[in-house]
PDB file of C-alpha atoms in Angstrom:
ATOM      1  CA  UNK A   1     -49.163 -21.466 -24.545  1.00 58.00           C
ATOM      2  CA  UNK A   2     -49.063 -18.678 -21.983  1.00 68.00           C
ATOM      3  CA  UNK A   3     -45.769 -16.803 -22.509  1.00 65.00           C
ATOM      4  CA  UNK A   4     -45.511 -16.433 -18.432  1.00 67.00           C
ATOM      5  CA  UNK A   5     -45.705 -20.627 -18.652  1.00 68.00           C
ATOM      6  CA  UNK A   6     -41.820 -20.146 -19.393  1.00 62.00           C
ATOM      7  CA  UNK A   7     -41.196 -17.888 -16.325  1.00 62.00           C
ATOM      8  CA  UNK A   8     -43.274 -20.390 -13.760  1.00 65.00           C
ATOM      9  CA  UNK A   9     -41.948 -23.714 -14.665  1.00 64.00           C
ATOM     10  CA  UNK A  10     -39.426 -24.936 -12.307  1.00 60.00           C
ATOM     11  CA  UNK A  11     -35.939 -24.847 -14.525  1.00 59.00           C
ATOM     12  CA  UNK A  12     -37.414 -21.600 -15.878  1.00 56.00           C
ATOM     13  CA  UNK A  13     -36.512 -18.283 -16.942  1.00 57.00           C
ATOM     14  CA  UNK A  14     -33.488 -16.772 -15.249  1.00 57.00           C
ATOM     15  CA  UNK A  15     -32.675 -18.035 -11.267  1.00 54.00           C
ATOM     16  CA  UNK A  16     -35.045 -21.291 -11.124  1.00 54.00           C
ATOM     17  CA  UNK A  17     -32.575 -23.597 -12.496  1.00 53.00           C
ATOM     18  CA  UNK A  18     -29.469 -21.981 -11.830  1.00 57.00           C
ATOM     19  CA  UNK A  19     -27.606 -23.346  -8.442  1.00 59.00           C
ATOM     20  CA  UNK A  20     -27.347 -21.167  -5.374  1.00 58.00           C
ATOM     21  CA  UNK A  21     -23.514 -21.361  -4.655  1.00 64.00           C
ATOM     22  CA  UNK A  22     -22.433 -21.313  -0.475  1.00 69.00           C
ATOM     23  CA  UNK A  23     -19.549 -19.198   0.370  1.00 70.00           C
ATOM     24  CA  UNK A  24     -17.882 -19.790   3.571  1.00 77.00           C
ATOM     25  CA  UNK A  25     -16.856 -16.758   6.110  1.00 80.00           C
ATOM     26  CA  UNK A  26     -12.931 -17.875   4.976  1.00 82.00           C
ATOM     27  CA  UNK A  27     -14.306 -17.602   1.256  1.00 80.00           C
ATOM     28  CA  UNK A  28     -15.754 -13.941   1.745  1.00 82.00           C
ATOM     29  CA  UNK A  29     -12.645 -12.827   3.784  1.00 82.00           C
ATOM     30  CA  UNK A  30     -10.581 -14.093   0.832  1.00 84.00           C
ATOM     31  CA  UNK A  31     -12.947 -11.751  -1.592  1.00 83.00           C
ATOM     32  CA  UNK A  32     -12.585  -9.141   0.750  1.00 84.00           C
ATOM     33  CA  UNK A  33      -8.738  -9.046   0.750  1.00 84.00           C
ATOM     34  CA  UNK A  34      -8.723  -9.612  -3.203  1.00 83.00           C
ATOM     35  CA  UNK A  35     -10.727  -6.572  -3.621  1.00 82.00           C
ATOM     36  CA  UNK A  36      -8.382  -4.313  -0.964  1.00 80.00           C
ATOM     37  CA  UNK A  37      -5.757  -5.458  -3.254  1.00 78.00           C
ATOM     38  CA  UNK A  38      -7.154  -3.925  -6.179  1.00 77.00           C
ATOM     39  CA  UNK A  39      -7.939  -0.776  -4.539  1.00 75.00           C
ATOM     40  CA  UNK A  40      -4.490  -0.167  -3.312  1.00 73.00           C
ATOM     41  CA  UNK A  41      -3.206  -0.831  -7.007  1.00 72.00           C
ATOM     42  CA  UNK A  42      -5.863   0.664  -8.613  1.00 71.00           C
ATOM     43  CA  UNK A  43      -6.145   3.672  -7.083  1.00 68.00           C
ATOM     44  CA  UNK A  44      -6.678   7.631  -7.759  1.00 64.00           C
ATOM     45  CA  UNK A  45      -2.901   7.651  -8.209  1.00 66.00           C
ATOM     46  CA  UNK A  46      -3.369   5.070 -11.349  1.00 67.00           C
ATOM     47  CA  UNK A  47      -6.198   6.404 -12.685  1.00 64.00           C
ATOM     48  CA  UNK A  48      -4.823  10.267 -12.820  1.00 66.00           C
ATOM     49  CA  UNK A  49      -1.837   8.824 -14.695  1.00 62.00           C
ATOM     50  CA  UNK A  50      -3.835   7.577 -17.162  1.00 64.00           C
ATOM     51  CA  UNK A  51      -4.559  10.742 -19.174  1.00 56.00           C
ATOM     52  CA  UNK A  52      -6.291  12.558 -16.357  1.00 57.00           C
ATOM     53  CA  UNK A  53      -9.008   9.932 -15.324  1.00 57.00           C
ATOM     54  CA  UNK A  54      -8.831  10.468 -11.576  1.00 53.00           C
ATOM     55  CA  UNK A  55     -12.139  11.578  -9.389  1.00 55.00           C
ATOM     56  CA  UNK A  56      -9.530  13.657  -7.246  1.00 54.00           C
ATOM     57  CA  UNK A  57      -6.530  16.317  -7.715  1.00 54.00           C
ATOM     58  CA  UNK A  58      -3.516  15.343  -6.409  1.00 51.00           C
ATOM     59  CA  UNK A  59      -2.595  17.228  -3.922  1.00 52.00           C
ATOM     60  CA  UNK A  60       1.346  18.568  -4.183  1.00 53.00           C
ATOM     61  CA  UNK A  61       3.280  19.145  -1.528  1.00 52.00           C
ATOM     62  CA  UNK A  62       4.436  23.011  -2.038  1.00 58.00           C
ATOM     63  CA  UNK A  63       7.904  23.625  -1.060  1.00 69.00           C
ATOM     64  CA  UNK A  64       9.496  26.806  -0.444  1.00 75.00           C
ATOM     65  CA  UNK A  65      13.290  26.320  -0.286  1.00 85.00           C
ATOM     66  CA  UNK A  66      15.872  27.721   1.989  1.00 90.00           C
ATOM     67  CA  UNK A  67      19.250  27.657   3.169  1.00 93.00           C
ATOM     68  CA  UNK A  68      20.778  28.479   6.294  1.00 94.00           C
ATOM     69  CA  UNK A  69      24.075  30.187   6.582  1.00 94.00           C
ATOM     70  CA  UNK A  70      26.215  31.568   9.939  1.00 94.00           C
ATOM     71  CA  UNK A  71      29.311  33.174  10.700  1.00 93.00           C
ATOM     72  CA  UNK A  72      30.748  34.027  13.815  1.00 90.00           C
ATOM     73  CA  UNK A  73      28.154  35.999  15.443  1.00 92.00           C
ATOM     74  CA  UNK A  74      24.621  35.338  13.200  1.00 94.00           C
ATOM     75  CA  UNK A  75      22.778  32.869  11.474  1.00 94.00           C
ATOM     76  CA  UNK A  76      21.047  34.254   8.330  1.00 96.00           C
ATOM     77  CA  UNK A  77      17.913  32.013   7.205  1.00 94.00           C
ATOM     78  CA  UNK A  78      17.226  32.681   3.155  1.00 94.00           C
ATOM     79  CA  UNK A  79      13.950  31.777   1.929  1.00 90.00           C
ATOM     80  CA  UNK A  80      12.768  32.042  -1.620  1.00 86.00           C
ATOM     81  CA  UNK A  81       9.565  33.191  -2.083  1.00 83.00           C
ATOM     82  CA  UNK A  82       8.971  35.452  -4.827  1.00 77.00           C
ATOM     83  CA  UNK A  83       6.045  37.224  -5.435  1.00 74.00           C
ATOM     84  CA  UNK A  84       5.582  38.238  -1.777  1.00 78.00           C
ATOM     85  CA  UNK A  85       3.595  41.412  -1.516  1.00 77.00           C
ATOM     86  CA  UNK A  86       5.081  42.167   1.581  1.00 77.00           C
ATOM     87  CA  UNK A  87       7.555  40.882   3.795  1.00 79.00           C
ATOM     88  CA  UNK A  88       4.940  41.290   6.681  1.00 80.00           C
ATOM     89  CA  UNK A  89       3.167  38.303   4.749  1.00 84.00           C
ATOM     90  CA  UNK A  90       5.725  36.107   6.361  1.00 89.00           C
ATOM     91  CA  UNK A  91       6.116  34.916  10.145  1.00 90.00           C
ATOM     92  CA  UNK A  92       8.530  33.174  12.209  1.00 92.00           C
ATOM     93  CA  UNK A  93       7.360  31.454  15.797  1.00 92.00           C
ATOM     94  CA  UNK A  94       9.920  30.143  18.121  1.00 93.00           C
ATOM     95  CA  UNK A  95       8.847  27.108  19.677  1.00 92.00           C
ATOM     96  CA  UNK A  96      12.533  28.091  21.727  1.00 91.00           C
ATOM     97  CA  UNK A  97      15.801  29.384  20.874  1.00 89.00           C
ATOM     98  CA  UNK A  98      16.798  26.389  18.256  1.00 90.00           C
ATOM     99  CA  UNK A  99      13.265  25.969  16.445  1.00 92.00           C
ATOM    100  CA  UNK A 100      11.136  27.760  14.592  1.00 92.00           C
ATOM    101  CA  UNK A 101       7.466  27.967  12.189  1.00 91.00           C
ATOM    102  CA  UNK A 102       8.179  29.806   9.009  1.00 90.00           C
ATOM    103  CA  UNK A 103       4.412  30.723   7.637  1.00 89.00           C
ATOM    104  CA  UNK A 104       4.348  32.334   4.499  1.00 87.00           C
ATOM    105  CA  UNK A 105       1.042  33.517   3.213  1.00 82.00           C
ATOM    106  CA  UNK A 106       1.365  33.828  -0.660  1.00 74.00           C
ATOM    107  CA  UNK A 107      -1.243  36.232  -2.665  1.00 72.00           C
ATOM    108  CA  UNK A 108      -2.177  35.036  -6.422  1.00 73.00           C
ATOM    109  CA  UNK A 109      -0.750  38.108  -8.103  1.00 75.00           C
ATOM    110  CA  UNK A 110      -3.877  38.985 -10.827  1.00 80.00           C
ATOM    111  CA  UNK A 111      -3.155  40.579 -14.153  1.00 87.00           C
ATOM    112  CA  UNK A 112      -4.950  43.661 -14.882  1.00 90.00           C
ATOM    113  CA  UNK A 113      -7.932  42.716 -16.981  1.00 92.00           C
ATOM    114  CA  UNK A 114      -8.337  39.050 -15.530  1.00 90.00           C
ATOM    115  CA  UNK A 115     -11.487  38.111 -14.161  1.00 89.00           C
ATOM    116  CA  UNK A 116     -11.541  34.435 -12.966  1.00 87.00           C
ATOM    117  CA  UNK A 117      -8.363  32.223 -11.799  1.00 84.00           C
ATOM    118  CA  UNK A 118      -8.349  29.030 -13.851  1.00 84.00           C
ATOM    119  CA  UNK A 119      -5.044  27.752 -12.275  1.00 82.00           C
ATOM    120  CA  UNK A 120      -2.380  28.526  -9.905  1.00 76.00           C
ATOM    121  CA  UNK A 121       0.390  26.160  -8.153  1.00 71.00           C
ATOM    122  CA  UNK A 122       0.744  29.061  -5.283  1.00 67.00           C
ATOM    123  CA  UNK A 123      -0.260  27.626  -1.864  1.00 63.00           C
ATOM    124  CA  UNK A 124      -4.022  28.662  -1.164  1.00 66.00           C
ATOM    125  CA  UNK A 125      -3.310  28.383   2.321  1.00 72.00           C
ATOM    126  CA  UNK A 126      -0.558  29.639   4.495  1.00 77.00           C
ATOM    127  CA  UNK A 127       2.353  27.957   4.164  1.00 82.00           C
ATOM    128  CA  UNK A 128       4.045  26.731   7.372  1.00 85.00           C
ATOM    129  CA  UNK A 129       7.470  25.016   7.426  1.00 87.00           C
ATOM    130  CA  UNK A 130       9.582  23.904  10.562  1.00 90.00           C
ATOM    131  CA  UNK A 131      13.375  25.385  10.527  1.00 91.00           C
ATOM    132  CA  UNK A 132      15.772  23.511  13.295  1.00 91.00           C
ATOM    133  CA  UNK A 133      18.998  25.544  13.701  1.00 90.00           C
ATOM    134  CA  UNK A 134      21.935  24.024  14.873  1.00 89.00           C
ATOM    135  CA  UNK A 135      22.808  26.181  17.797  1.00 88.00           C
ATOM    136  CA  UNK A 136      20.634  28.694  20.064  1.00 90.00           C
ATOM    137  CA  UNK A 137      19.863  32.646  19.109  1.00 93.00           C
ATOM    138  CA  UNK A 138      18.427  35.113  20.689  1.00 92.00           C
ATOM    139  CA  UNK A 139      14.493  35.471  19.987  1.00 90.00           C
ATOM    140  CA  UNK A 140      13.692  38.265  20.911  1.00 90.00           C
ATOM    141  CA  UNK A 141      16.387  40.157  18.363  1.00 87.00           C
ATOM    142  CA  UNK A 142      16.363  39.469  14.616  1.00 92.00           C
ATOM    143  CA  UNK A 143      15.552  41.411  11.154  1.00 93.00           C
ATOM    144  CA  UNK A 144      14.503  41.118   7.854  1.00 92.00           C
ATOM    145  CA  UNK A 145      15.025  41.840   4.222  1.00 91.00           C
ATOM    146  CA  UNK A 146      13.294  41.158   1.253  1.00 90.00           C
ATOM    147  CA  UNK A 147      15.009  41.416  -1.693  1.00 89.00           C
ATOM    148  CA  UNK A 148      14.734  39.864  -5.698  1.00 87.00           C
ATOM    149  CA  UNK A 149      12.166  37.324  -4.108  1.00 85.00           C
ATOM    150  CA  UNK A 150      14.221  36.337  -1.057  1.00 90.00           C
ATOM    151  CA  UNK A 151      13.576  36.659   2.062  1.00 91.00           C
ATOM    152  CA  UNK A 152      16.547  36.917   4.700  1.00 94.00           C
ATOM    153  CA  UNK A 153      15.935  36.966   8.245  1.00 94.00           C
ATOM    154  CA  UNK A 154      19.784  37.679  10.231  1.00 96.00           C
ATOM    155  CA  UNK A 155      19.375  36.084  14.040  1.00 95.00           C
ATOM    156  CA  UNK A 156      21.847  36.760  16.922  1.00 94.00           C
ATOM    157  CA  UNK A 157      24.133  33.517  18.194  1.00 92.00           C
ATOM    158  CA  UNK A 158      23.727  33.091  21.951  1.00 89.00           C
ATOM    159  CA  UNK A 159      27.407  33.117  22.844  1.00 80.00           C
ATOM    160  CA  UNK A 160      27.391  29.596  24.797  1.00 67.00           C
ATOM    161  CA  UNK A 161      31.028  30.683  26.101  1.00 63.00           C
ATOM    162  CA  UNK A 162      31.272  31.615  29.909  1.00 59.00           C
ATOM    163  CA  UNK A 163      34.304  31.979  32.029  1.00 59.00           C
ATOM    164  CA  UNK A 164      35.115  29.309  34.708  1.00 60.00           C
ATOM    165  CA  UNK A 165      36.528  31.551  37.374  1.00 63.00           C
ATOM    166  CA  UNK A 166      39.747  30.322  38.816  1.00 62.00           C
ATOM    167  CA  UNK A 167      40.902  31.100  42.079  1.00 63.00           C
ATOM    168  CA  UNK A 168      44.707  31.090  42.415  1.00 56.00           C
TER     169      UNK A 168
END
C-alpha cells in the first residue's frame, strides 16, 4: 500500500473527516468581545508586574512638587527641583494674570569618568506643569531664587481695592 493511500481516502489524514463547524456573525462578535476582555486584563500593565515581562516601559508620570504661599502684598511659588544647573533652565508663561506654565528642563548630571547612561528617573523632556493662583498678579514684575534645590519665584498681588468716590 501507497503511504499517500492514507492521505487521499475520504476520512483521511488530518481535515477530511473532521466537521467544518458554522459560526454565526452573533457567534464571532461574541469571540470578538471575549478576546477585548482579555486584552484589557491581560495587558502590558499585568505582564510588567510579573517579574518584568512587559514589551513596553511604563511610562511615570514625573512630578515636581510645589507649594504656594502669600502674604499681604506677594505670592511666592516654591518648586523643588534639585539638580537644576541653572535657574534660567526654568520658565514661567502666563496664559493671564491667575495662570501660568512652569517648564523645567532638567540636565542628567554625569559623574566624571562615566561614559554611557544606563538609567535615570529625570524627565528627558521638558517638564511643563500648570500653576492656577487664587487671585491676580502682576506679569510683567516677578523674581527668582534658587536656593538648596528650590526654586522660588515672589509675584506682585494686583491690589483689587479701588475707591468708590462719594459725593457729599
Amino acid at each position: 500500500m501507497d503511504p499517500m493511500d492514507f492521505f487521499k481516502q475520504k476520512d483521511g489524514f488530518p481535515f477530511n473527516g473532521m466537521p467544518q463547524p458554522e459560526y454565526s456573525p452573533e457567534k464571532i462578535y461574541e469571540m470578538k468581545k471575549m478576546v477585548k476582555q482579555y486584552q484589557s486584563v491581560l495587558n502590558d500593565d499585568f505582564w510588567g508586574d510579573i517579574h518584568g515581562l512587559g514589551t513596553n516601559k511604563k511610562k511615570k508620570v514625573q512630578m515636581i512638587p510645589y507649594e504656594i504661599w502669600e502674604n499681604d502684598q506677594n505670592y511666592y511659588l516654591s518648586v523643588i527641583c534639585p539638580g537644576l544647573q541653572d535657574r534660567n533652565h526654568a520658565k514661567i508663561f502666563f496664559h493671564n494674570d491667575q495662570v501660568l506654565t512652569l517648564k523645567i528642563k532638567h540636565h542628567s548630571i554625569k559623574p566624571i569618568g562615566a561614559v554611557a547612561l544606563v538609567s535615570s528617573d529625570l524627565p528627558q523632556k521638558p517638564y511643563e506643569r500648570e500653576i492656577f493662583l487664587q487671585k491676580s498678579v502682576v506679569t510683567s514684575d516677578y523674581s527668582s531664587t534658587y536656593e538648596n534645590g528650590i526654586l522660588t519665584y515672589t509675584f506682585k498681588k494686583v491690589n483689587d481695592e479701588f475707591e468708590i468716590p462719594f459725593d457729599f
